[in-house]
XYZ file of C-alpha atoms in Angstrom:
554
model
C 115.347 -11.600 -105.399
C 113.583 -8.308 -104.683
C 109.825 -8.576 -104.254
C 109.055 -5.093 -105.586
C 111.366 -2.623 -107.290
C 109.946 0.902 -107.138
C 111.393 3.147 -109.839
C 111.191 6.825 -108.925
C 111.532 8.390 -105.476
C 109.014 11.220 -105.588
C 106.002 11.223 -103.253
C 104.258 8.421 -105.195
C 107.222 6.066 -105.069
C 108.044 6.893 -101.449
C 104.476 6.311 -100.247
C 104.397 2.976 -102.060
C 107.778 1.920 -100.666
C 106.753 2.866 -97.102
C 103.476 0.971 -97.419
C 105.184 -2.138 -98.768
C 108.005 -2.017 -96.210
C 105.604 -2.075 -93.263
C 103.979 -5.164 -94.783
C 107.288 -7.003 -94.659
C 107.698 -6.914 -98.428
C 111.281 -7.003 -99.713
C 111.157 -3.646 -101.503
C 113.804 -1.458 -103.086
C 113.396 2.056 -104.417
C 115.717 3.558 -107.011
C 115.970 6.953 -108.657
C 118.133 8.106 -111.537
C 118.901 11.448 -109.857
C 122.288 11.690 -108.210
C 120.807 13.498 -105.213
C 117.315 14.108 -103.840
C 115.748 17.049 -105.704
C 115.350 20.274 -103.751
C 112.386 21.579 -105.706
C 109.203 22.771 -104.027
C 106.909 21.897 -106.978
C 103.608 20.569 -105.600
C 102.232 22.752 -102.834
C 101.078 19.973 -100.553
C 98.726 17.108 -99.724
C 94.954 17.471 -99.981
C 92.628 16.117 -97.241
C 92.538 12.574 -98.613
C 96.329 12.450 -98.885
C 96.594 13.717 -95.305
C 94.528 10.699 -94.234
C 97.001 8.453 -96.055
C 99.979 10.177 -94.446
C 98.233 9.735 -91.104
C 97.927 6.004 -91.796
C 101.649 5.874 -92.608
C 102.465 7.563 -89.302
C 103.941 10.814 -90.646
C 101.052 13.285 -90.642
C 102.081 15.036 -87.421
C 105.518 15.730 -88.863
C 103.957 16.958 -92.108
C 101.591 19.299 -90.264
C 104.436 20.652 -88.142
C 106.634 21.282 -91.179
C 103.954 23.047 -93.218
C 101.121 25.486 -92.751
C 97.406 25.758 -93.333
C 96.405 27.105 -96.760
C 96.417 30.872 -96.866
C 93.846 33.489 -97.832
C 94.352 34.735 -101.381
C 94.979 38.429 -101.947
C 94.169 39.421 -105.540
C 95.529 42.513 -107.334
C 94.818 44.374 -110.550
C 97.127 47.068 -111.902
C 99.338 46.580 -108.818
C 96.553 47.441 -106.389
C 94.758 44.972 -104.095
C 91.159 44.510 -105.216
C 89.875 41.434 -103.340
C 90.732 38.916 -100.681
C 89.280 35.429 -100.556
C 89.679 32.615 -98.071
C 88.335 29.492 -99.815
C 88.403 27.613 -96.514
C 86.678 30.227 -94.353
C 83.491 28.188 -94.059
C 85.261 24.845 -93.702
C 85.837 23.018 -90.423
C 86.762 19.489 -89.385
C 83.860 17.139 -88.750
C 83.740 13.811 -86.903
C 83.885 11.849 -90.162
C 86.381 14.195 -91.912
C 89.135 15.339 -89.526
C 91.181 17.003 -92.293
C 88.929 19.575 -93.894
C 91.591 21.298 -96.023
C 94.916 20.598 -97.663
C 98.261 21.615 -96.225
C 101.080 23.746 -97.625
C 104.477 22.071 -97.561
C 107.376 22.106 -100.010
C 107.568 18.862 -101.941
C 111.223 18.364 -101.039
C 110.306 18.579 -97.353
C 107.484 16.045 -97.743
C 109.864 13.715 -99.562
C 112.421 14.187 -96.784
C 109.832 13.137 -94.197
C 108.868 10.069 -96.217
C 112.524 9.108 -96.681
C 112.898 9.345 -92.932
C 109.944 7.013 -92.477
C 111.474 4.599 -94.962
C 114.765 4.716 -93.065
C 112.864 3.497 -90.010
C 112.335 0.252 -91.917
C 116.045 0.046 -92.698
C 115.629 1.185 -96.304
C 117.031 4.083 -98.291
C 116.589 5.419 -101.791
C 119.261 4.089 -104.154
C 120.297 7.204 -106.055
C 121.968 7.346 -109.457
C 120.261 4.131 -110.557
C 118.664 4.477 -113.984
C 116.553 1.639 -115.370
C 117.264 1.113 -119.082
C 115.811 -2.333 -119.719
C 112.907 -4.513 -118.596
C 112.233 -8.060 -119.709
C 109.911 -10.806 -118.551
C 111.874 -13.535 -116.832
C 111.769 -17.217 -117.605
C 108.324 -18.612 -116.932
C 106.913 -15.141 -116.357
C 107.698 -15.333 -112.633
C 109.880 -12.258 -112.376
C 111.181 -9.207 -114.246
C 114.792 -8.879 -115.381
C 115.871 -5.274 -114.815
C 118.844 -3.679 -116.554
C 120.446 -0.525 -115.151
C 122.622 2.013 -116.942
C 125.415 0.970 -114.623
C 125.891 -2.190 -112.623
C 124.693 -5.742 -113.030
C 121.176 -6.759 -114.064
C 118.830 -7.688 -111.247
C 115.531 -9.453 -110.750
C 112.290 -8.411 -109.096
C 108.967 -10.138 -108.785
C 107.218 -6.861 -109.598
C 108.323 -3.445 -110.850
C 106.331 -0.242 -110.344
C 107.160 2.808 -112.459
C 106.681 5.965 -110.383
C 109.188 7.876 -112.479
C 107.152 10.823 -113.686
C 105.641 12.105 -116.885
C 108.719 11.150 -118.929
C 108.686 7.676 -117.403
C 111.399 5.363 -118.689
C 109.415 2.403 -117.384
C 106.356 3.342 -119.431
C 108.452 3.877 -122.545
C 110.274 0.556 -122.102
C 106.897 -1.174 -121.931
C 105.726 0.550 -125.094
C 102.577 1.792 -123.363
C 100.865 4.668 -125.117
C 100.530 8.055 -123.412
C 97.850 9.703 -125.484
C 96.545 13.205 -124.970
C 97.304 16.802 -125.785
C 99.803 19.515 -124.959
C 98.510 23.082 -124.953
C 101.497 24.960 -126.341
C 99.797 28.314 -125.730
C 99.096 27.651 -122.039
C 102.497 28.292 -120.527
C 103.681 29.258 -117.066
C 107.189 29.856 -115.691
C 107.889 28.637 -112.171
C 110.630 28.626 -109.617
C 111.628 28.990 -105.991
C 112.661 32.523 -105.123
C 113.744 34.580 -102.156
C 112.325 38.038 -101.587
C 113.877 40.704 -99.424
C 112.863 40.208 -95.822
C 109.545 41.948 -95.191
C 108.861 42.624 -98.880
C 105.425 40.948 -98.703
C 103.028 39.745 -96.025
C 103.720 36.023 -95.592
C 100.223 35.329 -94.297
C 98.748 35.734 -97.790
C 99.013 34.061 -101.185
C 99.502 37.066 -103.465
C 98.068 36.951 -106.993
C 98.448 39.704 -109.598
C 96.293 39.133 -112.671
C 96.523 41.791 -115.389
C 95.349 41.781 -118.976
C 98.939 41.340 -120.171
C 100.178 38.735 -117.717
C 100.251 37.474 -114.156
C 102.494 36.851 -111.161
C 101.659 34.608 -108.197
C 103.723 34.422 -105.003
C 102.981 31.978 -102.194
C 105.253 31.760 -99.131
C 107.058 28.443 -98.717
C 106.488 27.137 -95.158
C 109.597 26.513 -93.120
C 111.527 29.301 -94.826
C 111.979 32.927 -93.772
C 112.167 34.501 -97.218
C 111.314 31.664 -99.633
C 108.359 31.860 -102.030
C 106.791 29.822 -104.803
C 106.927 31.982 -107.934
C 104.548 31.376 -110.832
C 103.966 33.768 -113.727
C 102.961 34.153 -117.315
C 106.227 34.064 -119.305
C 108.009 36.895 -121.010
C 107.696 36.644 -124.789
C 109.863 37.575 -127.731
C 108.854 39.821 -130.629
C 107.035 36.932 -132.300
C 105.046 36.107 -129.175
C 106.996 32.971 -128.342
C 107.534 32.359 -124.611
C 111.054 32.957 -123.348
C 112.875 30.548 -121.078
C 112.743 31.544 -117.400
C 115.726 33.376 -115.894
C 116.330 35.175 -112.613
C 116.475 38.515 -114.429
C 113.275 37.662 -116.268
C 111.574 36.954 -112.951
C 112.732 40.355 -111.690
C 111.289 42.076 -114.742
C 107.972 40.260 -114.298
C 107.912 41.226 -110.624
C 108.518 44.894 -111.411
C 105.966 44.927 -114.249
C 103.027 43.422 -112.356
C 103.610 44.206 -108.677
C 104.499 47.256 -106.631
C 107.836 45.650 -105.742
C 111.116 46.596 -107.432
C 112.857 43.833 -109.315
C 115.777 43.933 -106.889
C 113.414 42.666 -104.137
C 113.855 39.239 -105.708
C 117.239 38.174 -104.323
C 117.430 34.551 -105.475
C 115.765 32.411 -108.110
C 116.454 28.739 -108.692
C 114.830 25.512 -109.833
C 113.407 27.452 -112.760
C 111.105 25.616 -115.137
C 108.509 26.124 -117.841
C 105.162 24.440 -117.360
C 102.879 23.595 -120.278
C 99.447 22.123 -119.800
C 99.664 18.438 -120.650
C 96.582 16.238 -120.479
C 97.687 12.650 -121.054
C 97.007 9.188 -119.697
C 98.563 5.779 -120.188
C 96.288 3.400 -122.048
C 96.903 0.779 -119.377
C 98.422 0.788 -115.907
C 99.701 -2.789 -115.886
C 101.744 -4.954 -118.228
C 102.217 -8.318 -116.556
C 104.464 -7.811 -113.566
C 105.135 -4.145 -114.264
C 102.753 -1.406 -113.141
C 102.577 2.386 -113.442
C 101.571 4.968 -110.845
C 101.471 8.738 -110.479
C 102.643 10.951 -113.321
C 104.045 7.919 -115.110
C 100.409 6.936 -115.667
C 98.648 10.312 -115.991
C 99.349 14.039 -116.215
C 96.850 16.866 -116.255
C 96.318 20.564 -115.717
C 97.753 21.977 -112.520
C 94.432 23.540 -111.479
C 93.121 21.996 -108.265
C 96.510 20.697 -107.110
C 95.727 17.050 -107.880
C 98.964 15.900 -109.508
C 100.988 14.727 -106.524
C 97.829 13.814 -104.647
C 96.503 11.490 -107.327
C 99.875 9.735 -107.343
C 99.889 9.297 -103.569
C 96.413 7.813 -103.796
C 97.491 5.499 -106.645
C 100.255 4.187 -104.403
C 97.918 3.614 -101.474
C 95.530 1.656 -103.682
C 98.309 -0.513 -105.065
C 100.421 -1.188 -101.972
C 98.009 -3.414 -100.070
C 97.155 -5.403 -103.175
C 100.802 -6.155 -103.909
C 101.261 -7.060 -100.260
C 98.427 -9.593 -100.229
C 99.533 -11.167 -103.514
C 103.155 -11.474 -102.398
C 102.061 -12.955 -99.060
C 100.178 -15.653 -100.956
C 96.785 -14.681 -99.552
C 95.361 -13.385 -102.832
C 95.865 -14.424 -106.424
C 97.673 -12.211 -108.921
C 94.307 -11.276 -110.425
C 93.824 -8.923 -107.456
C 96.345 -6.646 -109.173
C 93.929 -6.261 -112.080
C 91.709 -4.253 -109.740
C 94.398 -1.574 -109.487
C 93.848 -0.524 -113.090
C 90.131 -1.287 -112.824
C 89.825 1.221 -109.984
C 92.472 3.848 -110.644
C 92.291 4.281 -114.413
C 88.705 5.678 -114.286
C 89.767 7.933 -111.405
C 92.661 9.238 -113.491
C 90.362 9.842 -116.471
C 87.941 11.780 -114.302
C 90.835 13.765 -112.812
C 91.930 14.812 -116.291
C 88.406 16.085 -116.983
C 88.076 17.749 -113.576
C 91.376 19.624 -113.749
C 90.747 20.735 -117.320
C 87.364 22.074 -116.225
C 88.906 23.853 -113.242
C 91.574 25.387 -115.483
C 88.886 26.764 -117.779
C 87.031 28.176 -114.770
C 90.209 29.801 -113.462
C 91.156 31.361 -116.798
C 87.647 32.781 -117.019
C 87.765 34.068 -113.420
C 91.042 35.958 -113.755
C 89.727 38.013 -116.651
C 87.729 39.945 -114.068
C 89.280 42.038 -111.274
C 89.134 39.998 -108.082
C 89.234 36.625 -109.805
C 91.946 34.204 -108.732
C 93.085 30.666 -108.087
C 90.229 30.019 -105.693
C 88.145 29.252 -108.806
C 90.056 25.974 -109.052
C 89.018 24.789 -105.591
C 85.873 22.679 -105.267
C 84.835 19.792 -102.996
C 86.011 17.452 -105.760
C 89.610 18.582 -105.279
C 89.739 17.316 -101.674
C 89.956 13.705 -102.861
C 87.460 12.659 -100.185
C 84.738 11.802 -102.676
C 86.819 9.360 -104.707
C 85.362 5.876 -104.590
C 85.181 2.676 -106.610
C 81.505 1.805 -106.765
C 82.045 0.180 -110.176
C 84.840 -2.074 -108.922
C 84.631 -5.844 -108.754
C 85.839 -5.330 -105.159
C 82.615 -3.449 -104.365
C 79.951 -6.155 -104.092
C 76.586 -5.413 -102.566
C 73.038 -6.673 -102.439
C 70.661 -5.583 -105.167
C 68.821 -3.366 -102.711
C 71.944 -1.343 -101.865
C 71.126 2.390 -101.995
C 72.242 4.420 -104.926
C 74.631 7.357 -104.400
C 72.724 10.208 -102.813
C 70.001 8.014 -101.289
C 69.143 9.125 -97.779
C 69.119 6.963 -94.710
C 65.703 6.089 -93.238
C 66.146 8.678 -90.478
C 66.757 11.433 -93.005
C 70.509 11.573 -92.425
C 73.259 11.510 -95.017
C 73.785 8.738 -97.540
C 74.882 5.395 -96.174
C 78.449 4.320 -97.045
C 78.455 2.045 -100.068
C 80.940 -0.655 -101.038
C 83.788 1.064 -102.856
C 83.285 4.374 -101.072
C 85.584 6.012 -98.542
C 85.057 4.621 -95.048
C 84.131 7.545 -92.773
C 86.215 8.416 -89.754
C 84.672 8.910 -86.288
C 86.006 9.794 -82.835
C 85.496 7.115 -80.189
C 87.081 5.678 -77.055
C 89.048 2.505 -76.442
C 86.675 0.118 -74.678
C 89.381 -1.169 -72.348
C 91.241 2.011 -71.401
C 88.908 4.865 -72.280
C 91.687 6.520 -74.277
C 90.489 8.715 -77.125
C 90.989 7.365 -80.622
C 89.412 7.457 -84.084
C 88.243 4.809 -86.501
C 90.885 5.759 -89.056
C 93.555 5.198 -86.427
C 92.117 1.725 -85.940
C 92.210 1.153 -89.697
C 95.858 2.244 -89.877
C 98.446 -0.318 -90.809
C 98.533 -3.208 -93.230
C 95.248 -4.912 -92.368
C 91.660 -5.284 -93.412
C 89.237 -4.286 -90.642
C 85.849 -5.790 -89.826
C 83.627 -3.453 -87.803
C 80.693 -4.859 -85.879
C 77.794 -2.645 -84.789
C 75.156 -4.095 -82.457
C 75.101 -7.227 -80.267
C 74.266 -9.437 -83.217
C 77.684 -8.816 -84.772
C 79.673 -10.292 -81.888
C 79.556 -13.936 -82.975
C 80.838 -13.239 -86.478
C 83.585 -10.972 -85.141
C 84.797 -13.769 -82.858
C 84.861 -16.241 -85.703
C 86.671 -13.821 -88.015
C 89.267 -13.174 -85.312
C 89.712 -16.915 -84.864
C 90.024 -17.623 -88.565
C 91.881 -14.563 -89.845
C 93.614 -12.962 -86.884
C 97.013 -14.070 -88.182
C 96.141 -13.435 -91.824
C 95.990 -9.660 -91.936
C 92.471 -9.056 -90.617
C 91.526 -7.173 -87.453
C 88.120 -7.071 -85.833
C 86.553 -4.176 -83.941
C 83.281 -4.254 -82.028
C 81.767 -0.751 -81.945
C 79.705 -0.363 -78.775
C 77.045 2.256 -78.267
C 77.479 4.322 -75.101
C 74.715 2.494 -73.222
C 75.739 -1.053 -74.184
C 77.071 -3.464 -71.598
C 80.628 -4.306 -72.629
C 81.980 -6.715 -70.048
C 84.319 -9.148 -71.748
C 84.811 -6.882 -74.770
C 87.220 -8.243 -77.370
C 90.611 -6.501 -77.602
C 90.466 -3.564 -79.989
C 86.843 -2.758 -79.286
C 85.739 0.861 -79.085
C 82.889 2.837 -77.572
C 80.948 5.138 -79.862
C 80.282 7.404 -76.893
C 78.928 10.348 -78.918
C 77.195 8.291 -81.598
C 79.421 9.583 -84.407
C 80.351 6.139 -85.756
C 76.726 4.981 -85.887
C 75.793 8.235 -87.617
C 78.619 7.978 -90.152
C 77.876 4.377 -91.056
C 74.091 4.838 -90.878
C 73.743 1.773 -88.669
C 70.932 3.380 -86.730
C 70.419 0.864 -83.956
C 74.029 0.039 -83.149
C 73.114 -0.506 -79.548
C 69.778 -2.176 -80.042
C 68.951 -5.832 -79.636
C 68.601 -6.234 -83.396
C 70.944 -8.136 -85.655
C 73.362 -5.251 -86.058
C 75.639 -4.410 -88.960
C 78.975 -5.684 -90.262
C 81.294 -3.434 -92.281
C 84.466 -4.707 -93.944
C 86.974 -1.895 -94.519
C 89.821 -2.433 -96.965
C 93.385 -1.473 -95.957
C 93.056 1.717 -98.039
C 90.045 2.978 -96.009
C 87.456 2.004 -98.600
C 84.373 0.000 -97.748
C 84.383 -3.566 -98.998
C 81.131 -4.958 -97.623
C 78.183 -3.583 -95.669
C 75.939 -6.376 -94.447
C 73.461 -7.229 -91.711
C 75.071 -9.333 -88.997
C 73.048 -12.344 -90.129
C 74.584 -12.118 -93.623
C 77.908 -13.548 -92.545
C 78.316 -15.257 -95.930
C 79.087 -11.899 -97.559
C 81.859 -11.240 -95.046
C 83.299 -14.703 -95.482
C 83.353 -14.511 -99.277
C 84.958 -11.080 -99.272
C 87.674 -12.039 -96.810
C 88.374 -15.212 -98.741
C 88.968 -13.203 -101.900
C 91.486 -10.921 -100.203
C 93.000 -13.166 -97.550
C 92.428 -16.704 -98.726
C 90.933 -19.274 -96.388
C 92.489 -17.763 -93.301
C 94.418 -19.709 -90.726
C 94.535 -22.927 -92.640
C 93.265 -26.377 -91.876
C 94.055 -26.183 -88.159
C 91.493 -23.482 -87.511
C 88.250 -24.333 -85.803
C 85.607 -25.947 -88.041
C 83.204 -23.502 -86.442
C 84.797 -20.755 -88.501
C 83.506 -22.303 -91.681
C 80.048 -22.812 -90.258
C 79.724 -19.420 -88.597
C 80.613 -17.339 -91.614
C 79.279 -19.532 -94.376
């Protein structure tokens, strides 16, 4: 029997399948398409998604295949009127190594993820359409019916099959919201004559009677993303996109002749849909990505929200299937991601309104859609039942005692920080230590060492790693494997531990497998660490483990 059947092989489904495969889960991924789609669609991962792709081991390939986001050149009446680089004042920081998104065709990103999946001996099963789902006897599995072939069984099914999700429809889950019939855009992949436009700019023509946007597709010599307001008939109804229609739009709004557009394919009409499933889980079937939520394109959060859904869900399925956590852990997927989806619908609708207002004025453009909220780095789960904390935990925005930034809170993104391997001196980063299918316990200060040893003894074979973070001046003879040196103080600054190298108790930080903080506790509050690990990983190594483990982290 398959552990998890992933339905839909877009970025959401592929990220989930890769994450599950590296956990040793028996996963299959199917797609009803006969061949992988060649569409460019989404323009690329945002900073948070880049961190996830880094964790999965593919970010270097993604960066090499794409390009940094481009300055935007805005036109009115065919003439350039303004140029804006929304990322001009942005730079990587120790806690945020990816300060901007990355341009890459969706088909190329999917190709990279399929390659990663192949490294686990798995491939997408194409031409496999799910037409029936039923709870198995005793509720212990799902019976899956395909359009062709024999029925099969899976312990869990995850629908990642897009806005028209068959899985969602088979479950009878509502998909309430609105469709703005008057907000229409035609899209496609086109080729322009070589040298027709500067490929170092994202060109945007906004006129009172329409618009054309052309962004170069990385990895191609003459390929561009084409987006435009549609042609309309005599009654004002939008016309279906055609290659000739694209040429007419190009000639009408730009200084280029229509014949400069030499190819147009993957044509589509986009209407603003703002919809969300009323639940993300029905027993052993779950929804992720566009199967669970769709929203305005402004801000580029569609694919990215799906990738982040998958990364939230993968580790939870893995722990449940491994028998470490109870099935109730899966309830936290909806608990955490449904509010994020709801907020994303509001955010993108707001950014669309801001963009439509901006382009009424000469010099306005798509940069109006870009805000810090669209990076994904601020998404957290402070409300989650997986985000415990003492009553005196600071509220969002509270400052650390030394006047620095806010301390990380349970549920928030765990900051990154450059550091050095304590044994070899090799450069590394905290997020690289977090990578892979494990929970991480960080220990700052000498007082954390005892608890780290006991956690390693009790949970080292149960999906938990420990990492002692030494200050530069600390003596580190006999350092545990995996320890790091915070030689520039960036980790202590990011986690607001203050005296990481002092003789005080120190600080313990539990980081979930999806880079979110689980627990922040003084080193003498080992009970909090123990209770959190028990919820995610059970009692650890079983009855044979040292009785001292129970005592030390009680």
